[in-house]
Tab-separated table of C-alpha atoms in Angstrom:
chain	number	residue	atom	x	y	z
A	1	MET	CA	0.905	4.439	7.212
A	2	ASN	CA	2.554	3.189	10.380
A	3	THR	CA	0.086	1.359	12.752
A	4	ARG	CA	3.153	0.633	15.213
A	5	ARG	CA	2.689	3.976	16.875
A	6	PRO	CA	3.875	4.412	20.384
A	7	THR	CA	1.480	4.527	23.384
A	8	PRO	CA	1.054	8.398	23.923
A	9	ASP	CA	2.351	10.060	27.230
A	10	LEU	CA	-0.882	10.589	28.980
A	11	SER	CA	1.006	12.284	31.790
A	12	SER	CA	1.648	15.536	29.555
A	13	PRO	CA	0.499	18.594	31.181
A	14	SER	CA	-0.786	19.832	27.985
A	15	ASP	CA	-3.725	17.469	27.953
A	16	PRO	CA	-6.047	17.228	31.162
A	17	VAL	CA	-5.895	13.723	32.411
A	18	THR	CA	-8.985	11.962	34.026
A	19	PRO	CA	-8.419	9.066	36.442
A	20	TYR	CA	-9.110	6.860	33.475
A	21	GLY	CA	-6.391	7.598	31.170
A	22	ASN	CA	-8.219	9.431	28.450
A	23	PRO	CA	-7.782	13.471	28.098
A	24	ALA	CA	-10.798	15.711	27.711
A	25	LEU	CA	-13.541	13.213	28.721
A	26	SER	CA	-16.977	14.700	29.180
A	27	ALA	CA	-18.461	14.929	32.757
A	28	GLU	CA	-21.006	12.045	32.034
A	29	GLN	CA	-18.217	9.736	31.060
A	30	ALA	CA	-15.986	10.636	33.934
A	31	VAL	CA	-18.369	9.759	36.504
A	32	VAL	CA	-18.548	6.101	35.520
A	33	PRO	CA	-15.563	4.192	36.944
A	34	PRO	CA	-13.535	2.072	34.384
A	35	MET	CA	-14.298	-1.550	33.700
A	36	ASP	CA	-13.103	-3.887	36.597
A	37	HIS	CA	-10.687	-6.122	34.901
A	38	GLU	CA	-10.988	-9.116	37.475
A	39	GLN	CA	-14.750	-9.149	37.225
A	40	ALA	CA	-14.549	-9.008	33.332
A	41	ARG	CA	-12.269	-11.879	33.493
A	42	GLU	CA	-14.160	-13.929	35.864
A	43	ALA	CA	-17.541	-13.199	33.989
A	44	VAL	CA	-15.639	-14.425	30.812
A	45	SER	CA	-14.305	-17.547	32.202
A	46	ALA	CA	-17.864	-18.394	33.503
A	47	GLY	CA	-19.365	-17.753	30.272
A	48	TRP	CA	-17.163	-19.897	28.307
A	49	THR	CA	-16.975	-22.899	30.700
A	50	GLY	CA	-20.636	-22.934	30.919
A	51	GLU	CA	-22.989	-21.839	27.954
A	52	VAL	CA	-20.516	-20.840	25.263
A	53	LEU	CA	-18.691	-24.046	24.889
A	54	GLY	CA	-21.991	-26.035	24.679
A	55	SER	CA	-23.504	-23.744	22.118
A	56	LEU	CA	-20.415	-23.338	20.037
A	57	SER	CA	-19.896	-27.212	19.922
A	58	ARG	CA	-23.470	-27.623	18.521
A	59	LEU	CA	-22.751	-24.927	15.831
A	60	VAL	CA	-19.601	-26.828	15.000
A	61	GLU	CA	-21.912	-29.818	14.203
A	62	ILE	CA	-24.001	-27.944	11.613
A	63	PRO	CA	-22.495	-28.574	8.133
A	64	ALA	CA	-22.943	-24.801	7.130
A	65	LEU	CA	-20.934	-24.941	3.990
A	66	SER	CA	-20.315	-21.628	2.237
A	67	PRO	CA	-22.311	-21.265	-0.922
A	68	ALA	CA	-19.487	-21.630	-3.183
A	69	TYR	CA	-18.984	-25.320	-1.932
A	70	ASP	CA	-22.964	-26.036	-1.715
A	71	ALA	CA	-24.817	-25.177	-4.820
A	72	SER	CA	-28.107	-26.438	-3.032
A	73	TRP	CA	-27.357	-24.341	0.146
A	74	GLU	CA	-30.749	-22.801	0.201
A	75	GLN	CA	-32.603	-26.171	-0.180
A	76	ASN	CA	-30.297	-27.872	2.505
A	77	GLY	CA	-30.920	-24.983	4.807
A	78	HIS	CA	-27.603	-25.442	6.998
A	79	LEU	CA	-26.860	-21.931	6.577
A	80	ARG	CA	-30.060	-20.963	7.911
A	81	ASP	CA	-29.750	-23.507	10.855
A	82	ALA	CA	-26.403	-21.992	11.920
A	83	VAL	CA	-27.699	-18.481	11.958
A	84	GLU	CA	-31.099	-19.441	13.921
A	85	HIS	CA	-28.822	-21.552	16.281
A	86	VAL	CA	-26.641	-18.410	17.089
A	87	ARG	CA	-29.699	-16.107	17.266
A	88	ALA	CA	-31.334	-18.139	19.732
A	89	TRP	CA	-28.175	-18.388	21.881
A	90	VAL	CA	-27.707	-14.466	21.763
A	91	GLU	CA	-31.132	-13.986	22.708
A	92	SER	CA	-30.965	-16.174	25.588
A	93	ARG	CA	-28.091	-13.953	27.000
A	94	GLY	CA	-30.683	-11.267	27.843
A	95	LEU	CA	-28.280	-8.188	26.856
A	96	PRO	CA	-30.169	-4.995	27.823
A	97	GLY	CA	-32.048	-3.765	24.851
A	98	ALA	CA	-30.524	-6.009	22.461
A	99	LYS	CA	-32.309	-6.841	19.293
A	100	CYS	CA	-31.484	-10.043	17.079
A	101	GLU	CA	-32.692	-10.024	13.553
A	102	ILE	CA	-32.092	-12.548	10.655
A	103	VAL	CA	-31.721	-10.587	7.360
A	104	GLN	CA	-32.118	-12.258	4.228
A	105	LEU	CA	-32.423	-10.635	0.665
A	106	ASP	CA	-33.876	-12.466	-2.167
A	107	GLY	CA	-31.369	-14.938	-3.540
A	108	ARG	CA	-28.567	-14.165	-0.966
A	109	SER	CA	-27.423	-15.810	1.912
A	110	PRO	CA	-28.621	-15.039	5.401
A	111	LEU	CA	-27.041	-12.813	7.740
A	112	LEU	CA	-27.548	-12.258	11.603
A	113	LEU	CA	-27.696	-8.596	12.842
A	114	VAL	CA	-27.467	-8.226	16.675
A	115	ASP	CA	-27.954	-4.357	17.759
A	116	VAL	CA	-27.273	-3.625	21.459
A	117	PRO	CA	-27.864	0.158	22.568
A	118	ALA	CA	-25.133	2.175	24.089
A	119	THR	CA	-24.618	2.311	27.870
A	120	PRO	CA	-25.702	5.452	29.667
A	121	GLY	CA	-22.948	7.981	28.946
A	122	ALA	CA	-21.881	6.631	25.749
A	123	THR	CA	-24.732	7.389	23.524
A	124	GLU	CA	-22.545	9.939	21.591
A	125	SER	CA	-19.684	7.507	20.760
A	126	GLY	CA	-20.916	6.218	17.453
A	127	THR	CA	-21.389	2.644	16.344
A	128	VAL	CA	-19.059	-0.402	17.029
A	129	LEU	CA	-19.353	-2.889	14.323
A	130	LEU	CA	-18.327	-6.404	15.251
A	131	TYR	CA	-17.796	-8.874	12.383
A	132	GLY	CA	-17.664	-12.513	12.011
A	133	HIS	CA	-19.004	-15.255	9.709
A	134	LEU	CA	-20.803	-18.447	10.252
A	135	ASP	CA	-20.329	-20.279	7.005
A	136	LYS	CA	-17.426	-22.795	6.597
A	137	GLN	CA	-15.094	-24.588	4.284
A	138	PRO	CA	-15.768	-28.110	3.289
A	139	PRO	CA	-13.937	-31.130	5.062
A	140	HIS	CA	-10.924	-31.180	2.850
A	141	GLY	CA	-9.499	-34.638	3.452
A	142	ASP	CA	-9.281	-37.311	6.285
A	143	TRP	CA	-9.302	-36.149	9.530
A	144	SER	CA	-7.550	-37.887	12.542
A	145	ASP	CA	-8.978	-40.800	14.541
A	146	GLY	CA	-11.734	-39.717	16.636
A	147	LEU	CA	-12.266	-36.222	14.791
A	148	GLY	CA	-14.439	-35.217	12.103
A	149	PRO	CA	-15.325	-31.990	10.505
A	150	TRP	CA	-19.177	-31.987	12.013
A	151	ARG	CA	-18.080	-33.374	15.376
A	152	ALA	CA	-17.194	-31.372	18.202
A	153	VAL	CA	-14.246	-32.714	20.106
A	154	VAL	CA	-12.609	-31.081	22.976
A	155	ARG	CA	-9.035	-32.445	23.771
A	156	GLU	CA	-6.317	-30.630	25.976
A	157	GLY	CA	-7.867	-27.188	25.890
A	158	ARG	CA	-8.697	-27.397	22.193
A	159	LEU	CA	-12.237	-27.608	20.439
A	160	TYR	CA	-11.823	-29.593	17.304
A	161	GLY	CA	-14.248	-29.304	14.288
A	162	ARG	CA	-14.968	-27.314	11.151
A	163	GLY	CA	-15.770	-23.724	11.766
A	164	SER	CA	-14.621	-23.697	15.449
A	165	VAL	CA	-11.662	-21.235	14.781
A	166	ASP	CA	-12.788	-20.054	11.379
A	167	ASP	CA	-15.135	-18.419	12.358
A	168	GLY	CA	-17.932	-19.831	14.598
A	169	TYR	CA	-16.144	-18.534	18.076
A	170	SER	CA	-16.412	-14.970	16.663
A	171	ALA	CA	-20.175	-14.756	17.586
A	172	TYR	CA	-19.348	-15.901	21.099
A	173	VAL	CA	-16.418	-13.555	21.757
A	174	ALA	CA	-18.402	-10.782	20.699
A	175	THR	CA	-21.358	-11.509	22.786
A	176	THR	CA	-19.682	-12.575	25.816
A	177	ALA	CA	-17.659	-9.622	25.725
A	178	VAL	CA	-20.381	-7.327	25.900
A	179	GLU	CA	-21.890	-9.362	28.651
A	180	ALA	CA	-18.639	-9.189	30.604
A	181	LEU	CA	-18.378	-5.510	30.097
A	182	HIS	CA	-21.878	-5.112	31.706
A	183	ALA	CA	-20.944	-7.396	34.582
A	184	ALA	CA	-17.811	-5.526	35.293
A	185	GLY	CA	-19.388	-2.038	35.144
A	186	GLY	CA	-17.957	-0.892	31.920
A	187	GLN	CA	-19.345	1.300	29.128
A	188	HIS	CA	-19.745	0.528	25.444
A	189	ALA	CA	-20.876	2.637	22.541
A	190	ARG	CA	-23.764	1.089	20.472
A	191	VAL	CA	-22.712	-2.425	19.229
A	192	VAL	CA	-23.806	-4.126	16.290
A	193	LEU	CA	-22.778	-7.596	15.610
A	194	LEU	CA	-22.807	-8.654	11.985
A	195	LEU	CA	-22.629	-12.415	11.177
A	196	GLU	CA	-22.565	-13.199	7.549
A	197	THR	CA	-22.814	-16.625	5.818
A	198	ALA	CA	-20.738	-16.197	2.568
A	199	GLU	CA	-17.247	-15.141	3.623
A	200	GLU	CA	-15.682	-18.347	2.608
A	201	SER	CA	-17.196	-17.570	-0.853
A	202	ALA	CA	-15.570	-13.982	-1.067
A	203	SER	CA	-18.525	-12.349	0.571
A	204	PRO	CA	-20.452	-11.792	-2.775
A	205	ASP	CA	-23.537	-10.540	-0.718
A	206	LEU	CA	-22.057	-8.039	1.749
A	207	PRO	CA	-22.154	-5.112	-0.622
A	208	ALA	CA	-25.925	-5.486	-1.144
A	209	TYR	CA	-26.203	-6.074	2.594
A	210	LEU	CA	-24.414	-2.943	3.722
A	211	GLU	CA	-26.278	-0.850	1.219
A	212	HIS	CA	-29.483	-2.256	2.464
A	213	LEU	CA	-28.428	-1.735	6.165
A	214	ALA	CA	-26.541	1.668	5.539
A	215	GLY	CA	-29.229	3.870	7.354
A	216	ARG	CA	-29.357	1.467	10.243
A	217	LEU	CA	-25.646	1.263	11.001
A	218	GLY	CA	-25.135	4.964	11.342
A	219	GLU	CA	-21.740	6.259	11.884
A	220	VAL	CA	-19.426	3.546	12.426
A	221	SER	CA	-16.505	4.685	14.504
A	222	LEU	CA	-14.818	1.336	15.333
A	223	VAL	CA	-14.614	-1.869	13.470
A	224	VAL	CA	-13.562	-5.183	15.276
A	225	CYS	CA	-13.009	-8.094	12.974
A	226	LEU	CA	-12.803	-11.462	14.653
A	227	ASP	CA	-11.810	-13.462	11.460
A	228	SER	CA	-8.091	-13.257	11.888
A	229	GLY	CA	-5.102	-14.194	14.139
A	230	GLY	CA	-1.430	-14.490	14.427
A	231	LEU	CA	1.712	-16.749	14.899
A	232	ASP	CA	0.993	-17.786	18.415
A	233	HIS	CA	-1.478	-17.806	21.155
A	234	GLU	CA	0.739	-15.785	23.691
A	235	ARG	CA	-0.354	-12.124	22.838
A	236	LEU	CA	-2.949	-10.326	20.883
A	237	TRP	CA	-2.316	-10.112	17.232
A	238	LEU	CA	-3.263	-7.171	15.066
A	239	THR	CA	-3.667	-7.696	11.286
A	240	THR	CA	-2.186	-4.606	9.538
A	241	SER	CA	-2.837	-5.700	5.893
A	242	LEU	CA	-4.528	-8.419	4.026
A	243	ARG	CA	-3.849	-9.448	0.409
A	244	GLY	CA	-6.358	-9.505	-2.276
A	245	PHE	CA	-7.138	-12.607	-4.661
A	246	LEU	CA	-7.807	-13.510	-8.053
A	247	GLN	CA	-8.857	-17.091	-9.029
A	248	ALA	CA	-9.657	-18.138	-12.630
A	249	THR	CA	-9.978	-21.441	-14.446
A	250	VAL	CA	-7.968	-21.633	-17.556
A	251	THR	CA	-8.469	-24.253	-20.243
A	252	VAL	CA	-6.284	-24.713	-23.218
A	253	ARG	CA	-7.541	-26.862	-25.961
A	254	VAL	CA	-5.529	-28.378	-28.910
A	255	LEU	CA	-7.827	-30.981	-30.600
A	256	GLU	CA	-11.469	-31.546	-30.935
A	257	THR	CA	-11.005	-35.140	-29.487
A	258	SER	CA	-8.208	-36.904	-27.830
A	259	VAL	CA	-5.777	-39.252	-29.967
A	260	HIS	CA	-3.015	-41.728	-29.500
A	261	SER	CA	0.101	-40.003	-28.392
A	262	GLY	CA	2.388	-42.208	-30.535
A	263	VAL	CA	0.409	-41.001	-33.574
A	264	ALA	CA	0.285	-37.281	-32.583
A	265	SER	CA	3.234	-36.277	-30.366
A	266	GLY	CA	5.807	-34.192	-32.114
A	267	ILE	CA	2.939	-32.953	-34.496
A	268	VAL	CA	0.454	-31.693	-32.272
A	269	PRO	CA	1.898	-29.772	-29.119
A	270	SER	CA	0.246	-31.067	-26.051
A	271	SER	CA	-2.110	-28.763	-24.298
A	272	PHE	CA	0.163	-29.164	-21.059
A	273	ARG	CA	3.021	-27.558	-22.829
A	274	VAL	CA	0.890	-24.526	-24.153
A	275	MET	CA	-0.338	-24.232	-20.773
A	276	ARG	CA	3.260	-24.116	-19.265
A	277	MET	CA	4.253	-21.435	-21.910
A	278	LEU	CA	1.163	-19.347	-21.069
A	279	LEU	CA	1.990	-19.736	-17.313
A	280	ASP	CA	5.686	-18.548	-18.021
A	281	ARG	CA	4.099	-15.042	-19.171
A	282	ILE	CA	2.569	-14.632	-15.336
A	283	GLU	CA	5.276	-16.192	-13.282
A	284	ASP	CA	9.159	-16.690	-13.285
A	285	SER	CA	9.143	-20.649	-12.454
A	286	THR	CA	12.639	-20.391	-11.002
A	287	THR	CA	11.919	-17.533	-8.556
A	288	GLY	CA	8.284	-17.432	-8.243
A	289	GLU	CA	8.248	-13.965	-9.059
A	290	ILE	CA	5.167	-12.727	-10.695
A	291	LYS	CA	6.113	-10.660	-13.893
A	292	MET	CA	3.016	-8.604	-14.408
A	293	PRO	CA	3.318	-5.119	-13.302
A	294	GLU	CA	-0.186	-4.557	-12.779
A	295	MET	CA	0.044	-7.303	-9.738
A	296	ASN	CA	3.097	-5.494	-8.082
A	297	VAL	CA	3.440	-2.578	-5.708
A	298	ALA	CA	6.203	-0.920	-3.812
A	299	ILE	CA	6.141	-2.279	-0.256
A	300	PRO	CA	5.742	0.642	2.662
A	301	ASP	CA	8.636	1.217	4.648
A	302	ASP	CA	6.638	0.728	7.664
A	303	ARG	CA	5.572	-2.826	6.609
A	304	ARG	CA	8.931	-3.527	5.723
A	305	ALA	CA	10.044	-2.668	9.389
A	306	GLU	CA	7.194	-4.896	10.732
A	307	ALA	CA	8.456	-7.734	8.762
A	308	GLU	CA	11.982	-7.123	10.216
A	309	ALA	CA	10.363	-6.976	13.647
A	310	LEU	CA	8.525	-10.106	13.201
A	311	ALA	CA	11.458	-11.990	11.957
A	312	ALA	CA	13.523	-10.977	14.910
A	313	LEU	CA	10.745	-12.171	17.167
A	314	GLU	CA	11.263	-15.987	16.097
A	315	PRO	CA	14.620	-16.331	13.952
A	316	ARG	CA	14.311	-19.123	11.343
A	317	GLY	CA	10.675	-19.453	12.491
A	318	VAL	CA	8.876	-18.771	9.271
A	319	ALA	CA	10.015	-22.073	7.779
A	320	ALA	CA	9.249	-23.993	10.791
A	321	ARG	CA	5.393	-23.314	10.668
A	322	PHE	CA	4.896	-25.598	7.669
A	323	PRO	CA	5.117	-29.594	7.273
A	324	LEU	CA	7.784	-29.583	4.711
A	325	ALA	CA	8.427	-32.743	2.953
A	326	GLU	CA	11.872	-34.139	3.988
A	327	GLY	CA	14.676	-32.417	1.975
A	328	MET	CA	12.346	-29.566	0.935
A	329	ARG	CA	13.465	-25.990	1.337
A	330	VAL	CA	11.509	-22.752	1.603
A	331	ALA	CA	11.638	-20.166	-1.264
A	332	SER	CA	14.528	-17.872	0.609
A	333	ASP	CA	17.030	-18.132	3.473
A	334	ASP	CA	16.040	-14.555	4.546
A	335	ASP	CA	12.988	-14.686	6.860
A	336	VAL	CA	12.102	-10.968	6.218
A	337	GLU	CA	11.787	-11.811	2.437
A	338	LEU	CA	9.562	-14.777	3.220
A	339	ILE	CA	7.192	-12.639	5.388
A	340	LEU	CA	7.186	-9.924	2.526
A	341	ASN	CA	6.431	-12.642	0.029
A	342	ASN	CA	3.705	-13.837	1.960
A	343	THR	CA	2.189	-10.302	2.843
A	344	TRP	CA	3.026	-7.934	0.096
A	345	ARG	CA	4.082	-9.545	-3.090
A	346	PRO	CA	1.654	-11.577	-5.310
A	347	ALA	CA	2.140	-15.172	-5.641
A	348	LEU	CA	0.691	-18.014	-7.966
A	349	SER	CA	-0.748	-21.252	-6.820
A	350	VAL	CA	-2.223	-23.859	-9.118
A	351	ILE	CA	-5.044	-25.091	-6.904
A	352	GLY	CA	-7.030	-27.598	-9.235
A	353	ALA	CA	-6.924	-29.335	-12.480
A	354	SER	CA	-9.050	-31.289	-15.068
A	355	GLY	CA	-8.470	-33.278	-18.155
A	356	LEU	CA	-5.742	-35.240	-16.449
A	357	PRO	CA	-6.602	-38.923	-15.665
A	358	ASP	CA	-5.264	-40.502	-12.498
A	359	PRO	CA	-1.521	-41.832	-13.201
A	360	SER	CA	-2.675	-45.353	-12.337
A	361	VAL	CA	-5.310	-45.344	-15.344
A	362	ALA	CA	-3.435	-42.876	-17.772
A	363	GLY	CA	-3.204	-44.319	-21.200
A	364	ALA	CA	-0.779	-43.326	-24.100
A	365	VAL	CA	-3.196	-40.440	-25.223
A	366	LEU	CA	-2.473	-36.972	-26.371
A	367	ARG	CA	-5.237	-35.170	-24.599
A	368	ASP	CA	-7.551	-32.611	-26.289
A	369	SER	CA	-7.348	-30.001	-23.392
A	370	THR	CA	-6.028	-29.121	-20.128
A	371	SER	CA	-7.619	-27.051	-17.364
A	372	LEU	CA	-6.120	-25.411	-14.284
A	373	ARG	CA	-7.423	-23.629	-11.579
A	374	LEU	CA	-5.211	-20.426	-10.711
A	375	SER	CA	-5.108	-18.882	-7.366
A	376	LEU	CA	-3.353	-15.494	-7.559
A	377	ARG	CA	-2.752	-13.680	-4.216
A	378	LEU	CA	-2.335	-9.841	-4.697
A	379	PRO	CA	-0.762	-7.270	-2.663
A	380	PRO	CA	-3.096	-5.355	-0.300
A	381	THR	CA	-3.217	-2.051	-2.572
A	382	VAL	CA	-3.475	-4.047	-5.926
A	383	ASP	CA	-6.961	-3.415	-7.830
A	384	ALA	CA	-8.104	-7.016	-8.218
A	385	GLU	CA	-10.305	-6.168	-11.256
A	386	VAL	CA	-7.333	-4.535	-12.995
A	387	ALA	CA	-5.266	-7.742	-12.073
A	388	ARG	CA	-8.130	-9.868	-13.734
A	389	ALA	CA	-7.879	-7.869	-16.962
A	390	ALA	CA	-4.288	-8.117	-17.009
A	391	LEU	CA	-4.457	-11.820	-16.661
A	392	VAL	CA	-6.947	-12.489	-19.476
A	393	ARG	CA	-4.954	-10.271	-21.774
A	394	ALA	CA	-1.612	-12.162	-21.001
A	395	LEU	CA	-3.254	-15.549	-21.306
A	396	THR	CA	-5.385	-14.981	-24.573
A	397	THR	CA	-3.048	-12.882	-26.567
A	398	ASP	CA	-0.888	-14.242	-29.417
A	399	VAL	CA	-1.428	-17.942	-27.838
A	400	PRO	CA	1.394	-20.298	-28.943
A	401	TYR	CA	0.243	-22.510	-31.900
A	402	GLY	CA	-2.901	-20.802	-32.115
A	403	ALA	CA	-4.362	-23.072	-29.276
A	404	GLN	CA	-7.840	-22.083	-27.949
A	405	VAL	CA	-7.780	-20.616	-24.721
A	406	GLU	CA	-10.678	-19.925	-22.249
A	407	VAL	CA	-10.138	-18.089	-19.052
A	408	GLY	CA	-13.249	-17.788	-16.774
A	409	ASP	CA	-15.032	-18.792	-13.386
A	410	PHE	CA	-13.474	-15.771	-11.698
A	411	LEU	CA	-13.307	-15.146	-8.040
A	412	THR	CA	-11.848	-11.628	-6.941
A	413	GLY	CA	-11.320	-9.665	-3.952
A	414	ASN	CA	-9.281	-6.550	-3.183
A	415	GLY	CA	-6.814	-6.612	-0.225
A	416	TRP	CA	-6.816	-3.990	2.698
A	417	HIS	CA	-4.311	-1.818	4.505
A	418	ALA	CA	-4.953	-0.538	7.842
A	419	PRO	CA	-5.323	2.898	8.991
A	420	ALA	CA	-2.920	4.302	11.622
A	421	HIS	CA	-4.181	3.837	15.259
A	422	GLU	CA	-5.627	7.028	17.064
A	423	PRO	CA	-3.987	7.647	20.409
A	424	TRP	CA	-6.983	6.171	22.461
A	425	LEU	CA	-6.721	2.746	20.737
A	426	ALA	CA	-2.880	2.620	21.108
A	427	SER	CA	-3.354	3.189	24.760
A	428	ALA	CA	-6.258	0.602	24.953
A	429	LEU	CA	-3.881	-1.882	23.092
A	430	ALA	CA	-1.182	-1.348	25.347
A	431	LYS	CA	-3.429	-1.989	28.371
A	432	VAL	CA	-4.566	-5.115	26.822
A	433	GLY	CA	-1.218	-6.370	26.470
A	434	ASP	CA	-0.407	-5.582	30.053
A	435	ARG	CA	-3.449	-6.760	31.887
A	436	VAL	CA	-4.926	-9.492	29.805
A	437	PHE	CA	-2.056	-11.181	28.025
A	438	GLY	CA	1.197	-10.108	29.829
A	439	LYS	CA	2.976	-9.376	26.770
A	440	PRO	CA	2.571	-6.352	24.306
A	441	ALA	CA	0.334	-6.927	21.143
A	442	ARG	CA	2.262	-7.402	17.917
A	443	SER	CA	0.929	-6.526	14.349
A	444	ALA	CA	1.499	-8.329	11.333
A	445	GLY	CA	0.136	-8.711	7.699
A	446	LEU	CA	-1.556	-11.624	6.648
A	447	GLY	CA	-1.252	-13.603	3.268
A	448	GLY	CA	-5.068	-14.229	3.175
A	449	GLY	CA	-7.785	-12.038	2.449
A	450	ILE	CA	-11.032	-10.990	4.236
A	451	PRO	CA	-13.047	-9.282	1.475
A	452	PHE	CA	-15.355	-7.574	4.068
A	453	MET	CA	-12.380	-5.354	5.378
A	454	GLU	CA	-11.731	-3.610	2.155
A	455	LEU	CA	-15.314	-2.944	1.625
A	456	LEU	CA	-15.657	-1.503	5.274
A	457	GLY	CA	-12.546	0.408	4.820
A	458	ARG	CA	-14.056	2.223	1.871
A	459	THR	CA	-17.425	2.623	3.623
A	460	TYR	CA	-16.329	4.121	6.670
A	461	PRO	CA	-12.904	6.029	5.943
A	462	ARG	CA	-12.857	7.751	9.512
A	463	ALA	CA	-13.243	4.395	11.448
A	464	GLN	CA	-10.634	2.769	13.586
A	465	PHE	CA	-10.088	-0.979	12.758
A	466	VAL	CA	-9.038	-3.717	15.252
A	467	VAL	CA	-8.515	-6.890	13.012
A	468	THR	CA	-7.657	-9.845	15.357
A	469	GLY	CA	-8.904	-13.282	16.080
A	470	ALA	CA	-8.117	-16.678	17.575
A	471	VAL	CA	-6.430	-18.315	14.555
A	472	GLY	CA	-2.941	-19.388	15.263
A	473	SER	CA	-0.384	-20.563	12.675
A	474	ASP	CA	-1.269	-24.286	13.666
A	475	SER	CA	-4.994	-23.987	14.030
A	476	ASN	CA	-5.554	-25.984	10.849
A	477	MET	CA	-7.766	-23.366	9.080
A	478	HIS	CA	-9.326	-24.865	5.904
A	479	VAL	CA	-7.725	-28.301	6.297
A	480	PRO	CA	-8.440	-31.386	8.516
A	481	ASP	CA	-8.358	-31.255	12.310
A	482	GLU	CA	-9.102	-27.479	12.456
A	483	TRP	CA	-9.043	-26.602	16.274
A	484	LEU	CA	-9.742	-23.402	18.569
A	485	ASN	CA	-7.505	-22.810	21.505
A	486	LEU	CA	-10.115	-22.329	24.162
A	487	GLY	CA	-7.907	-20.399	26.694
A	488	PHE	CA	-6.804	-17.885	24.123
A	489	ALA	CA	-10.651	-17.256	22.912
A	490	GLN	CA	-11.245	-16.408	26.611
A	491	ARG	CA	-8.392	-14.072	26.714
A	492	LEU	CA	-9.435	-12.485	23.429
A	493	THR	CA	-13.025	-12.146	24.697
A	494	VAL	CA	-11.699	-10.131	27.708
A	495	ALA	CA	-9.312	-8.133	25.376
A	496	VAL	CA	-12.711	-7.079	23.062
A	497	ALA	CA	-14.193	-6.045	26.327
A	498	HIS	CA	-11.339	-3.696	27.367
A	499	ILE	CA	-11.354	-2.203	23.862
A	500	LEU	CA	-15.077	-1.515	23.734
A	501	ASP	CA	-14.727	0.045	27.103
A	502	GLU	CA	-11.769	2.382	26.030
A	503	HIS	CA	-13.623	3.189	22.923
A	504	ALA	CA	-16.568	4.584	24.854
A	505	ARG	CA	-14.406	6.693	27.059
A	506	ARG	CA	-12.192	7.987	24.225
A	507	PRO	CA	-12.092	11.933	23.689
A	508	ALA	CA	-14.557	13.566	21.589
A	509	ASP	CA	-13.612	14.431	18.213
């Protein structure tokens, strides 16, 4: 499906045109002027330089680790603290008719639900679901001098701290966009802001929450996900696909206990060598190609064309995004192939290990076992459970030398492929590019995953999707020195306000 559709020609005599650029609007919609762009921009600027930055900074300082990284998350209470903090701030904004509720099912991390009724004239426009999350990654290493994961620091237009760009800002962009829309005389359908607290743990609780809230959410006609981003901070970036993921811990055991390597080597194959042989079944170590057919798909023509357009935008720019070691080369000299490798092809990374002592204290020992944590990124349309079953078969069937192999501790999530934009959304995005950023929006696939999107795609197959956000290629998401571009966050807020206004004025189905 091609999401890079051209903006429709709204001057065609076959469509009656209102002064607001949407054909066949109802009389109720037509009497309300469109949102005033300058008023919206001023309201957003005042909000961000006032209440938003202070509240977001305090949110950064809450060590709200995702449940996967804090086994005692419920007792520690940091996730609840984050949700309570944002709830109190949203309630202080005084949005007309808004209701804020913390929802928490037994044994599941809390969720914040903000429900804002539609403006007059937009009550039949369905529900807009705005999504973000409040849980965070761990610190992951040493931060630069003066910075820290739970310390909010503003430097040169950047807000540093864990959760600033992934994904604390989302609550403030969504709420401030609705505020600005009201201040600028715009319209919006019913808006529901859903902020979960387990996204960094692959959103294991969201299916239960969606089922629990299904009757309250109603007919969702637009989803705006604020947990993504793009290659720069110069324009609005739209995510058109997300890879799925499969993580597993593999243990190869060759001995009951470790023994002297001089005594056993050459007789007992090392657990590491057996592990290497098993991984060769999964990946071609020379090319990085994943050999398993269950993990590969044909790349759609429109996504290949999208990759070509991205490569042309920044020739030789793909490799430049990464701090390569001196002399290191990337996997290909072809930027298009690198982009497709990262968005539509599977890839294997070894992200953890045990059974291996630190080199400084390693003795002459043939170790009893080796464990590796494998992370496989899967193409957007691959079924992660099918891939999981195939991985287990490949690693446990006909194991070399009869070694014992255990595969477990799985973490899986399906990818997502965006539906094509309807004309009203294509028009809205064109206006955002012109009025807010001064550059056309761009679309791209992402190598990461947002489990919620695949779930929402299945739950609301008729909805339109805007998956965007403030993450740039250098925002240090998941690593030390994470930061949010504050100027871009403001422009993103104005863009969301425009999209909500256009959605409310779109032609009836």
